[in-house]
XYZ file of C-alpha atoms in Angstrom:
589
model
C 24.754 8.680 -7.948
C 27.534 11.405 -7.290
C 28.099 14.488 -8.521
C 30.299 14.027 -11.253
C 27.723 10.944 -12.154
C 24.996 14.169 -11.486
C 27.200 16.144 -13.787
C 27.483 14.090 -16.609
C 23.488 13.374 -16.833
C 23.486 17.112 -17.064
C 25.819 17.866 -19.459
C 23.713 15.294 -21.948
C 20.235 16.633 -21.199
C 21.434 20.018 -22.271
C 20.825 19.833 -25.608
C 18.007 17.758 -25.299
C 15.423 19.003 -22.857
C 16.508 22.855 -22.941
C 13.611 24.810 -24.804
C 11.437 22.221 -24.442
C 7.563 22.682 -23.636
C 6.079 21.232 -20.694
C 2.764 19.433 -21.527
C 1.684 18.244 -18.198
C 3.495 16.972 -14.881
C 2.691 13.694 -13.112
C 3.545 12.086 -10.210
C 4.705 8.380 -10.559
C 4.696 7.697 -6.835
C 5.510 9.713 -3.416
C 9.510 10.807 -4.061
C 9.005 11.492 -8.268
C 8.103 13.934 -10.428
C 7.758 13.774 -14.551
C 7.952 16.871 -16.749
C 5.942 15.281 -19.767
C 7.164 17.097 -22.980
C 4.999 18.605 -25.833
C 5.185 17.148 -29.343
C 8.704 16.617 -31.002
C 10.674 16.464 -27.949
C 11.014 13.201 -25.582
C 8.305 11.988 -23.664
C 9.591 12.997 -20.537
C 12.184 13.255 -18.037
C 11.846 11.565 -14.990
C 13.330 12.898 -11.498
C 13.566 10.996 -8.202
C 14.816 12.477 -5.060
C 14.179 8.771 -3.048
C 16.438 8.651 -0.615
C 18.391 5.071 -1.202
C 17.819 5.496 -5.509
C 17.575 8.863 -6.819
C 16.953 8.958 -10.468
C 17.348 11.622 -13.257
C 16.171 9.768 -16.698
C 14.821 10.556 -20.353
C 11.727 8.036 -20.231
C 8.434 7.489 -22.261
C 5.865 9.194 -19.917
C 3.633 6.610 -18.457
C -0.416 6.316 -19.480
C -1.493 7.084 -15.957
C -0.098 7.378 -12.067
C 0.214 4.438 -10.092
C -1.080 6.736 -7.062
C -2.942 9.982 -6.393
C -0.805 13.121 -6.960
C 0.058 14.925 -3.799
C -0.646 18.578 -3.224
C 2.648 19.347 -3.935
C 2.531 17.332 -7.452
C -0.609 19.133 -8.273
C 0.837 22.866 -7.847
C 3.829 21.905 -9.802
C 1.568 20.630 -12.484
C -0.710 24.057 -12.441
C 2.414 26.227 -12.059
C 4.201 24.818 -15.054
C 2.071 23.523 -17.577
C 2.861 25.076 -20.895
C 6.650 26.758 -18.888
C 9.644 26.553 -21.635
C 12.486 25.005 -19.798
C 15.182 27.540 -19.980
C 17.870 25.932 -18.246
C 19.521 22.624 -16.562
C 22.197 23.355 -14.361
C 24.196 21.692 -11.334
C 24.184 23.336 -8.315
C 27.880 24.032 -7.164
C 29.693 20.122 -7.555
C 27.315 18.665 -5.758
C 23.601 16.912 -5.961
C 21.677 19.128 -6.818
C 20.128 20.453 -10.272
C 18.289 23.248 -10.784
C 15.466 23.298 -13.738
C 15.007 26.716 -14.968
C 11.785 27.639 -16.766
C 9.491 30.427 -17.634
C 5.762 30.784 -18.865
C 2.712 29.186 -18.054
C -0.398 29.913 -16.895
C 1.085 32.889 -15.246
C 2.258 34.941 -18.432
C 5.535 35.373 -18.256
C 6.861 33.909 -14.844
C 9.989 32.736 -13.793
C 10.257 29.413 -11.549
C 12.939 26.916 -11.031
C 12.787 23.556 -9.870
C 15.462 22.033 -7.663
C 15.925 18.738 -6.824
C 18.392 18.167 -4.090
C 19.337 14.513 -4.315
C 20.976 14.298 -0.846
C 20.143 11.105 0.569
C 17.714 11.235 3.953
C 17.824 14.832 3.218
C 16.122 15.053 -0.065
C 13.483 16.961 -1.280
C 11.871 19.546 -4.055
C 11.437 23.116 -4.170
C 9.639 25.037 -6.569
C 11.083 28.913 -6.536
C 9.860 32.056 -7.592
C 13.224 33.238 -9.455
C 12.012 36.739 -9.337
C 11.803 37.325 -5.322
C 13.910 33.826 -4.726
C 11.281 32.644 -2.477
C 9.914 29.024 -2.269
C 6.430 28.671 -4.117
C 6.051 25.019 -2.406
C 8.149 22.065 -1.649
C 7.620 18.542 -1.366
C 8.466 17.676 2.202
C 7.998 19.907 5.121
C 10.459 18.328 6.685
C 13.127 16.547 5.144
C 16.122 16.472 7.887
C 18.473 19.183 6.723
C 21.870 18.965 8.388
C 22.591 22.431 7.711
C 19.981 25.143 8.249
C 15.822 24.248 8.901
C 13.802 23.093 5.418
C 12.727 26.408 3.746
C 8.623 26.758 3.515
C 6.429 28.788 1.034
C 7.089 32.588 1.168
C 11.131 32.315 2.882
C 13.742 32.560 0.720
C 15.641 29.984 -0.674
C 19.324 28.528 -0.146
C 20.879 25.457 -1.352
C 22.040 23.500 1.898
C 25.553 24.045 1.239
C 28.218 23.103 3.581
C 30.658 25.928 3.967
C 33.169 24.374 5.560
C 33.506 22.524 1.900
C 34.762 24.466 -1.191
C 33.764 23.760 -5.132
C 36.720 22.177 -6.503
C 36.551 23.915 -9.839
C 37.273 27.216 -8.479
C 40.543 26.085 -6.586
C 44.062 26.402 -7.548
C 47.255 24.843 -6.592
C 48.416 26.982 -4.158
C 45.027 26.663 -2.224
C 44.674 23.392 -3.045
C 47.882 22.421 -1.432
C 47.741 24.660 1.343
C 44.830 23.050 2.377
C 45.657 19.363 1.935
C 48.645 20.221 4.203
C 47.195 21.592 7.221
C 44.036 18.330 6.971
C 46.990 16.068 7.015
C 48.979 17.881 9.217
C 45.994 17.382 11.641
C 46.653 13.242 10.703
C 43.374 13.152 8.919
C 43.683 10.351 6.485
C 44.348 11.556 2.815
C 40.688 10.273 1.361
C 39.060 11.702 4.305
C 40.679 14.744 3.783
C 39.504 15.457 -0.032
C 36.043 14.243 0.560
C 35.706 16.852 3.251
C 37.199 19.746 2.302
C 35.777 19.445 -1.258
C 32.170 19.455 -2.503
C 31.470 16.495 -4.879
C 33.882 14.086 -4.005
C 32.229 10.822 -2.441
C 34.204 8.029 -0.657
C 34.844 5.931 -3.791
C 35.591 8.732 -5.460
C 38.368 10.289 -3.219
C 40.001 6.638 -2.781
C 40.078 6.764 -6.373
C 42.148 10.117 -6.254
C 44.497 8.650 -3.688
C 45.114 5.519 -5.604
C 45.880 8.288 -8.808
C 48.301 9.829 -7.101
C 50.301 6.980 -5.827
C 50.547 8.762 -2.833
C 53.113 7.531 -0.139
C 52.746 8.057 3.702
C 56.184 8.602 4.210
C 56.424 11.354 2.040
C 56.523 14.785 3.470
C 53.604 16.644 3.793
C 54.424 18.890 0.619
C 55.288 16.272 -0.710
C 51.518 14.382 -0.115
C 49.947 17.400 -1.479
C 51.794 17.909 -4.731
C 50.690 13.918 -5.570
C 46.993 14.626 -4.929
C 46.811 18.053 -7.141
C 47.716 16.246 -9.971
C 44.681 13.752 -10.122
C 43.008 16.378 -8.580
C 43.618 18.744 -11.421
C 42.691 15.924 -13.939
C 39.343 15.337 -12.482
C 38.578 19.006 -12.603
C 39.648 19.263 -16.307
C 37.494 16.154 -17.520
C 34.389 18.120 -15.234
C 35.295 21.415 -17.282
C 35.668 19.608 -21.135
C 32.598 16.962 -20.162
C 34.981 14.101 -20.679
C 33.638 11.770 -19.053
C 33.129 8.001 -19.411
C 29.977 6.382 -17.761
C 30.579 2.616 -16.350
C 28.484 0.389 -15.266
C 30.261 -1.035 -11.959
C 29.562 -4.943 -11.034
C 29.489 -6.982 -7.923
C 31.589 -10.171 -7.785
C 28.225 -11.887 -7.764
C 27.577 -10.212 -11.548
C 25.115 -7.545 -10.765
C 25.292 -3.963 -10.624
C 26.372 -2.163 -7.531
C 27.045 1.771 -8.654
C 28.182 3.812 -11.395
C 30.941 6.267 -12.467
C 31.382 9.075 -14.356
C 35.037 7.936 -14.795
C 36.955 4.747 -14.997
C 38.523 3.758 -11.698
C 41.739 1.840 -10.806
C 40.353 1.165 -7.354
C 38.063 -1.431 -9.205
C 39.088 -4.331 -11.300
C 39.057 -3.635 -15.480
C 36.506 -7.115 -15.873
C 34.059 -5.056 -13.554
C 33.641 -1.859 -15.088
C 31.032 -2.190 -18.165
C 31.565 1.099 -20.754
C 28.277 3.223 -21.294
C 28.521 5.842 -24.466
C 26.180 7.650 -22.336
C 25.272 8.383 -18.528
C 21.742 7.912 -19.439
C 22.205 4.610 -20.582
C 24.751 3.775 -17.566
C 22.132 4.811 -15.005
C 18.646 2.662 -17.067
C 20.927 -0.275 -16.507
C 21.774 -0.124 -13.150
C 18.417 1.292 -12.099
C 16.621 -1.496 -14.189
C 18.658 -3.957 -12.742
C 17.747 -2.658 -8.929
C 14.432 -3.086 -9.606
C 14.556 -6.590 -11.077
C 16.203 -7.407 -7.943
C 13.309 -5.546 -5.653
C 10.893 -7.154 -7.478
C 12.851 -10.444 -6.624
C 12.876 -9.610 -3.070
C 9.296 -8.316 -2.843
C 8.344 -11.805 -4.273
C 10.810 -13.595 -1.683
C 9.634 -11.781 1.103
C 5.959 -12.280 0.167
C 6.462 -16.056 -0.588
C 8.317 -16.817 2.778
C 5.187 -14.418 4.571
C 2.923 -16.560 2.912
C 4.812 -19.927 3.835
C 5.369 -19.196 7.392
C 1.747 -18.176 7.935
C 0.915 -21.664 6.170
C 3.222 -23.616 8.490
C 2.233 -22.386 11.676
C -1.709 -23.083 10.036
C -0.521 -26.760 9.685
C 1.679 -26.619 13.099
C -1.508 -25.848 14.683
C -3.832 -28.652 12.916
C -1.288 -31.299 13.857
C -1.381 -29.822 17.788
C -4.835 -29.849 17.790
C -5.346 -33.686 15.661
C -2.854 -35.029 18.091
C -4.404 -33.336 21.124
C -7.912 -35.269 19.217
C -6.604 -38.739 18.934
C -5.503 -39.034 22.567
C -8.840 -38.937 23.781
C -9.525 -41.862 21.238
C -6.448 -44.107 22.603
C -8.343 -44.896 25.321
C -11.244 -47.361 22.696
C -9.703 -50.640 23.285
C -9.430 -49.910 27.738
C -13.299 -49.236 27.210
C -13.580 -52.453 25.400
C -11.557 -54.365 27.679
C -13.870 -53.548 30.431
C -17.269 -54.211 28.818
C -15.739 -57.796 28.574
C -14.312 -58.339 31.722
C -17.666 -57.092 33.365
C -19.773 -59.630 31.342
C -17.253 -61.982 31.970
C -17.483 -61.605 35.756
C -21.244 -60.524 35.870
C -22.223 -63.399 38.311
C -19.567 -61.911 40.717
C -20.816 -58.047 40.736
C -23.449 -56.839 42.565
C -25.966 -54.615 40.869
C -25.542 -51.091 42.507
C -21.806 -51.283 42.985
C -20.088 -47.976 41.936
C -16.642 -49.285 41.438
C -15.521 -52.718 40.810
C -11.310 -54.297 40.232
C -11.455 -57.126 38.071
C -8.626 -59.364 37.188
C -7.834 -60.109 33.027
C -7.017 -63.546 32.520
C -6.569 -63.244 28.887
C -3.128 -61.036 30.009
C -1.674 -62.714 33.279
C 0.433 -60.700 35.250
C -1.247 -57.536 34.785
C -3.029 -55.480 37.525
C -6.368 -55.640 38.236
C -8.114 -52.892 36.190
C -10.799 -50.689 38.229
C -13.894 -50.499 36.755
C -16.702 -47.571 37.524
C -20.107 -48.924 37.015
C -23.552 -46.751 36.888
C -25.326 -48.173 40.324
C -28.635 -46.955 38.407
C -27.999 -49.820 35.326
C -27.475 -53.737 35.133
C -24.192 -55.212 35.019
C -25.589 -55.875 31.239
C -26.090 -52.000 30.683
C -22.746 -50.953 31.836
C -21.294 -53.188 29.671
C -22.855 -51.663 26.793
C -22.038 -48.702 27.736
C -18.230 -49.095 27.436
C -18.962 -50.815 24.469
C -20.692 -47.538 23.126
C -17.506 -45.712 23.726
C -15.630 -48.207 22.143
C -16.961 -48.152 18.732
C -17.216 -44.077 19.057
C -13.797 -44.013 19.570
C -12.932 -46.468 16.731
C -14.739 -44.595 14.412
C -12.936 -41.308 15.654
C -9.915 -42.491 15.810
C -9.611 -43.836 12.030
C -11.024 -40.259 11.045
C -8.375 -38.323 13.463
C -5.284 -40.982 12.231
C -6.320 -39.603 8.590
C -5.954 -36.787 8.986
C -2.940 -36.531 10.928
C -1.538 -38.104 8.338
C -2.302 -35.880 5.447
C -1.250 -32.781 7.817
C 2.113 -34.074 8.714
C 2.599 -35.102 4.993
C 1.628 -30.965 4.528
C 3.809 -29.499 7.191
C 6.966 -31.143 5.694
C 5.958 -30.449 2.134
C 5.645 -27.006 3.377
C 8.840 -26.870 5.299
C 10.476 -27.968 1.870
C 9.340 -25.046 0.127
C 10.014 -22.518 2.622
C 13.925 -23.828 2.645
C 13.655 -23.759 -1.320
C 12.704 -20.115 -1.163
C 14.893 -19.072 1.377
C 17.741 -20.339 -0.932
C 16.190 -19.663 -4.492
C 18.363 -17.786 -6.810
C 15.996 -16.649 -8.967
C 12.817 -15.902 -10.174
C 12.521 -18.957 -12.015
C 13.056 -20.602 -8.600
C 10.618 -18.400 -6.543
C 7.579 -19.013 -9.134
C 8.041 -22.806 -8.758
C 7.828 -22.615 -5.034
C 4.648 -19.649 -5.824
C 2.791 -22.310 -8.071
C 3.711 -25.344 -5.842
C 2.270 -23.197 -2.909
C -0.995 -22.397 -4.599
C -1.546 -25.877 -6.210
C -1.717 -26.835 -1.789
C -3.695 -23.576 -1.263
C -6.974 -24.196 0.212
C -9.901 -22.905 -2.168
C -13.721 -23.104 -1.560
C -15.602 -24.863 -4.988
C -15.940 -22.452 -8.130
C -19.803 -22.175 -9.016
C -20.899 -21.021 -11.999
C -22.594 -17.537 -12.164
C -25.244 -19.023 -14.729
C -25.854 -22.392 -12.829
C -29.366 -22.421 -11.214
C -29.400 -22.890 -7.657
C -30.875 -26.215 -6.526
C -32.981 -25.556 -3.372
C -31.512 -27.989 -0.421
C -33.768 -29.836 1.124
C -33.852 -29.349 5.105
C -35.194 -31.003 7.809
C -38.224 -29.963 9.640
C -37.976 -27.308 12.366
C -37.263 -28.351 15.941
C -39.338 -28.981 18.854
C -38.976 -25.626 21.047
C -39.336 -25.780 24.989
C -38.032 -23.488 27.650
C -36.222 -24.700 31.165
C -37.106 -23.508 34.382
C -34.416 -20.727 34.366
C -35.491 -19.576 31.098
C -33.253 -20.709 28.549
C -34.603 -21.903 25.421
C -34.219 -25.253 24.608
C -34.615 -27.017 21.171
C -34.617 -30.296 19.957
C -34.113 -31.770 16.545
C -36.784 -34.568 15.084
C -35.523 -36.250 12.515
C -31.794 -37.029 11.122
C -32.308 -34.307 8.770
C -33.693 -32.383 11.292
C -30.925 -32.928 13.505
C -28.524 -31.917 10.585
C -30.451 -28.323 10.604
C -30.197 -27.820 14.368
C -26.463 -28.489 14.797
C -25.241 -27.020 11.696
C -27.488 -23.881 10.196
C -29.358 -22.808 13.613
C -26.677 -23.784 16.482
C -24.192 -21.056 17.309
C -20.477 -21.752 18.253
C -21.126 -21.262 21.924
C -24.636 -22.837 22.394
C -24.439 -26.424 24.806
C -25.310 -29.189 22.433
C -26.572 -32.376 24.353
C -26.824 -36.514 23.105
C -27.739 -39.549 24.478
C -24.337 -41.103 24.946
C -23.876 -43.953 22.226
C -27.334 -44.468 20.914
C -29.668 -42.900 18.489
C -32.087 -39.784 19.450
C -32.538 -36.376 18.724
C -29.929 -33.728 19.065
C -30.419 -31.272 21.657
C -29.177 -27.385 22.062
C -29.459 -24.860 24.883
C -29.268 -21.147 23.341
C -26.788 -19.348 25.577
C -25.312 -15.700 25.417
C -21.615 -15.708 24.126
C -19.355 -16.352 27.151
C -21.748 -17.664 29.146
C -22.412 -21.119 30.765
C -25.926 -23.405 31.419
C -27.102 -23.279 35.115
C -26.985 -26.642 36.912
C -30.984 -27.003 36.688
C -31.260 -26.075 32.875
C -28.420 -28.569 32.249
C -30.382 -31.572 33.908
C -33.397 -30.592 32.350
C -31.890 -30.295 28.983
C -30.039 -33.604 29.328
C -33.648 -34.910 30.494
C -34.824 -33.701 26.922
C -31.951 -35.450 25.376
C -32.820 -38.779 27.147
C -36.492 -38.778 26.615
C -36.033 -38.372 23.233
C -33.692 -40.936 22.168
C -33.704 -44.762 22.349
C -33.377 -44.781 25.796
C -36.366 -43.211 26.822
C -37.653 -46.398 28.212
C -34.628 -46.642 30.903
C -33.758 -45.794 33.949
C -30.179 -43.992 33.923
C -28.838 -42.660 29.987
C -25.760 -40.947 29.979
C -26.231 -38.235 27.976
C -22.900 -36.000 26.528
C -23.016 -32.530 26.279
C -20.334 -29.867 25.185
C -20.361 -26.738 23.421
C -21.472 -26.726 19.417
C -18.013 -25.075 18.562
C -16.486 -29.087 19.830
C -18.565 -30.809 17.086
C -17.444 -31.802 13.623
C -18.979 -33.056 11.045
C -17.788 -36.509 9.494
C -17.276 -36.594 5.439
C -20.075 -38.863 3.763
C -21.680 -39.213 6.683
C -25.253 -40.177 6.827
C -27.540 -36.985 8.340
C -27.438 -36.629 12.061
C -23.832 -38.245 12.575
C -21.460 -36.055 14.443
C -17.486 -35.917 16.145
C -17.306 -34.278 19.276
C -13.990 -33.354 21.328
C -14.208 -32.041 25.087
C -17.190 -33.413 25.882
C -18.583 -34.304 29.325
C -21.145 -36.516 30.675
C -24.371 -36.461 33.154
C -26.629 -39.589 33.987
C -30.178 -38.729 34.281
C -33.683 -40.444 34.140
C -35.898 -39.224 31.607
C -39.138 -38.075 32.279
C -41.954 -37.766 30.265
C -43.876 -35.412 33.105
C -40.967 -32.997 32.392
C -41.315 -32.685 28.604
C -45.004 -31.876 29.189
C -43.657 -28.940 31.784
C -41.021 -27.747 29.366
C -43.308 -27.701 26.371
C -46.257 -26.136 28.103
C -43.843 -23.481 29.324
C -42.514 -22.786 26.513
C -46.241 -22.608 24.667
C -47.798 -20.247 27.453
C -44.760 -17.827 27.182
C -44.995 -17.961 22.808
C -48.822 -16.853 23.798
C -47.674 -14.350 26.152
């Protein structure tokens, strides 16, 4: 909004808002203020000094602020409730209006209002019109070019640039005069007008030129007489309040300004005719804010999206990262048959053994690392242990790398949708196709009655010899409740590798790791109380709880783990007596 735009708002709201009562001032948010009206006259008029959309606009008062008033909002409110607006004027030809009123709490007092609509520099100043000193103002700060920001108690001036002059007050002999010596400097004819002369923006001094049909060649005099005569025009539709508001468009169709005039820098088919500057401006400024509220959405939606993808970026790392230790099912396979296959060739207590696959000639011979501790037999079941755990992981992990690549392309669809959508029509397709994929937890019913779970029984508690507490679960159930309600993310949880038995959990401090005895002793638990307690060597796995997951459907006890290592020890029933006598002395104690 320029000032002749700033002019012709004014000119209207004369002989509407002058002797009007204020009711009540609120703030709608951090750059706005709304004189609320009393009775018979309009709800309000609302004023905007933003810096990128400053608004001046007859609008029904709204039922309550969208935020807190500021202390500036609240002395303005105070200062002027029940004041009789006076006056409207513009300040000079340029943006800034000045809101005379008087009354009010205080008697009789005089105050004006000015709103200086000057881009980065804008602000409000409430005035005592009696001493001319500023009551309050809204910023503190608010990057004057010319002169520092005025605070309570100092006097105030407009932030006039002298070096400009009001064009109303200019005849042609000045005029001329100084368009001659600008140009006569080889400043460009626009440039010239918009700085020599208050209110003229870019468009509209282009719009001058073009008037004037001014030719470079032309002498300077010459130059000069062209631009008075558009010049002079302008000044006479500012005097006589001719003016005719348009609405200017964008070759895409949507509003990009307005003018107080019609221009012939700007084609007829995108200037739309206003009766009024009031309604000129509620179009354009209810058009902006369609399209911010189109770009908030965007914005928002493509946040959202891009936080999604890199969710499901990371899921497919980690699932593919998952099923590689899985590949290797069929290799374990492969040796528990070659080893029975061969068992009257190995000697019991070998460590590592190459064996030859007949059933694929021509391959190498695949090395084989037994447990000295176990039977040829025993090995063999072993690797046939890891075989079937890795089968059953490995259909689990190839599910759901499935369903997350399926996601992360679905999702890469919308986010190329919404980067290109043209409207809000688009944008609320991708919004609901988003949420529909959205991962929720299960609604439950405020008035349902809660069904009490049944849990397994409590574990068996023992301490190791450095310590640590040790527990182990006794029943599936009971399992179930160890690894999943009592285990923290960084406690060690320990198994018998590839048979059934209880699970096992050292409590350990957050960042910290098992000591090499608490580890064998824990593993010893682990063994004893599985279905190996009768052998010599179990394996037993062990990694940390935050490794585990839980399989869907699965019966109680049944568990996934990633990362996980492995120790071979003997179990020992004199051990469990230690632990658990340990463990009871220091309960005692």
């Amino acid at each position: 909004m320029d000032a002749f735009c700033l002019a012709a708002i004014i000119q209207e709201l004369q002989g509407v808002v002058v002797g009007a009562t204020i009711d009540r001032v609120v703030q709608p948010d951090r750059w706005s203020l709304m004189l609320v009206f009393q009775r018979h006259r309009p709800g309000g008029l609302l004023l905007s000094v933003k810096p990128d959309a400053p608004r001046v606009e007859l609008r029904p008062p709204p039922r309550k602020s969208s935020l807190p008033s500021s202390r500036f909002g609240d002395l303005v409110a105070s200062k002027t409730k029940e004041a009789l607006i006076e006056a409207v004027e513009q300040v000079g030809l340029d943006r800034i209006m000045a809101i005379h009123m008087r009354g009010g709490p205080l008697s009789e007092a005089a105050m004006t209002l000015y709103i200086e609509m000057l881009g980065p520099a804008s602000n409000f100043f409430l005035v005592d019109r009696v001493t001319g000193t500023v009551i309050d103002r809204l910023r503190s700060a608010s990057g004057r070019t010319r002169g520092k920001t005025p605070g309570p108690g100092e006097p105030y001036q407009p932030p006039f640039d002298n070096s400009r002059i009001d064009p109303r007050f200019v005849n042609e002999d000045e005029f001329q005069e100084l368009v001659r010596v600008r140009l006569a400097e080889g400043v460009e004819p626009a440039r010239v007008l918009a700085t020599c002369f208050t209110g003229f923006s870019s468009l509209m001094a282009t719009e001058l030129v073009a008037r004037s049909g001014l030719s470079t060649l032309a002498s300077l005099d010459e130059q000069a007489r062209a631009l008075w005569k558009p010049f002079h025009e302008f000044m006479d539709c500012v005097a006589t309040a001719a003016f005719e508001p348009k609405l200017l468009m964008g070759s895409d169709g949507e509003p990009v300004g307005i003018a107080a005039f019609p221009l012939v820098t700007v084609p007829t088919d995108h200037q739309v005719p206003y009766s009024t500057m009031a309604e000129a401006l509620a179009a354009y400024h209810a058009s902006r804010e369609q399209g911010e509220r189109l770009q908030a959405l965007q914005v928002g939606l493509l946040r959202r999206l891009q936080s999604e993808i890199g969710a499901a970026e990371r899921l497919l790392a980690g699932l593919g990262q998952e099923a590689a230790l899985y590949r290797d099912g069929e290799l374990h396979a492969r040796k528990g048959r070659l080893l029975l296959a061969n068992r009257a060739n190995i000697r019991r207590g070998q460590q590592t053994v190459e064996l030859a696959d007949y059933a694929e000639p021509g391959t190498p011979l695949l090395r084989v690392e037994l447990d000295p501790a176990c039977s040829i037999e025993e090995n063999a079941q072993r690797f046939f242990a890891l075989h079937r755990k890795a089968k059953r992981g490995a259909a689990i992990v190839n599910t759901r790398l499935e369903e997350a690549a399926l996601r992360l392309a679905t999702l890469r669809s919308l986010i190329q949708k919404a980067s290109m959508a043209n409207g809000a029509g688009e944008l609320q397709w991708v919004d609901a196709a988003l949420a529909r994929m959205a991962r929720r937890r299960p609604v439950q019913g405020p008035a349902a009655p809660r069904v009490q779970r049944t849990e397994g029984p409590e574990p068996r508690t023992f301490r190791s010899s450095d310590g640590f507490s040790i527990l182990v679960g006794k029943s599936g159930a009971g399992n179930d409740r160890l690894t999943w309600r009592l285990a923290r993310p960084h406690d060690l949880w320990l198994h018998a590798q590839g048979i059934r038995g209880s699970h096992v959990l050292v409590r350990l401090a957050k960042g910290k790791q098992a000591p090499p005895r608490t580890l064998c002793e824990a593993a010893q638990l682990a063994a004893y109380y599985s279905q190996a307690r009768g052998e010599v060597k179990v394996p037993v796995d062990y990694v940390l709880r935050k490794f585990l997951r839980k399989p869907r459907a699965a019966a109680p006890g049944a568990v996934l783990l990633t990362q996980e290592k492995t120790i071979t020890v003997r179990p020992e029933a004199d051990l469990v007596r230690r632990l658990h006598t340990a463990d009871a002395l220091s309960a005692e104690d």
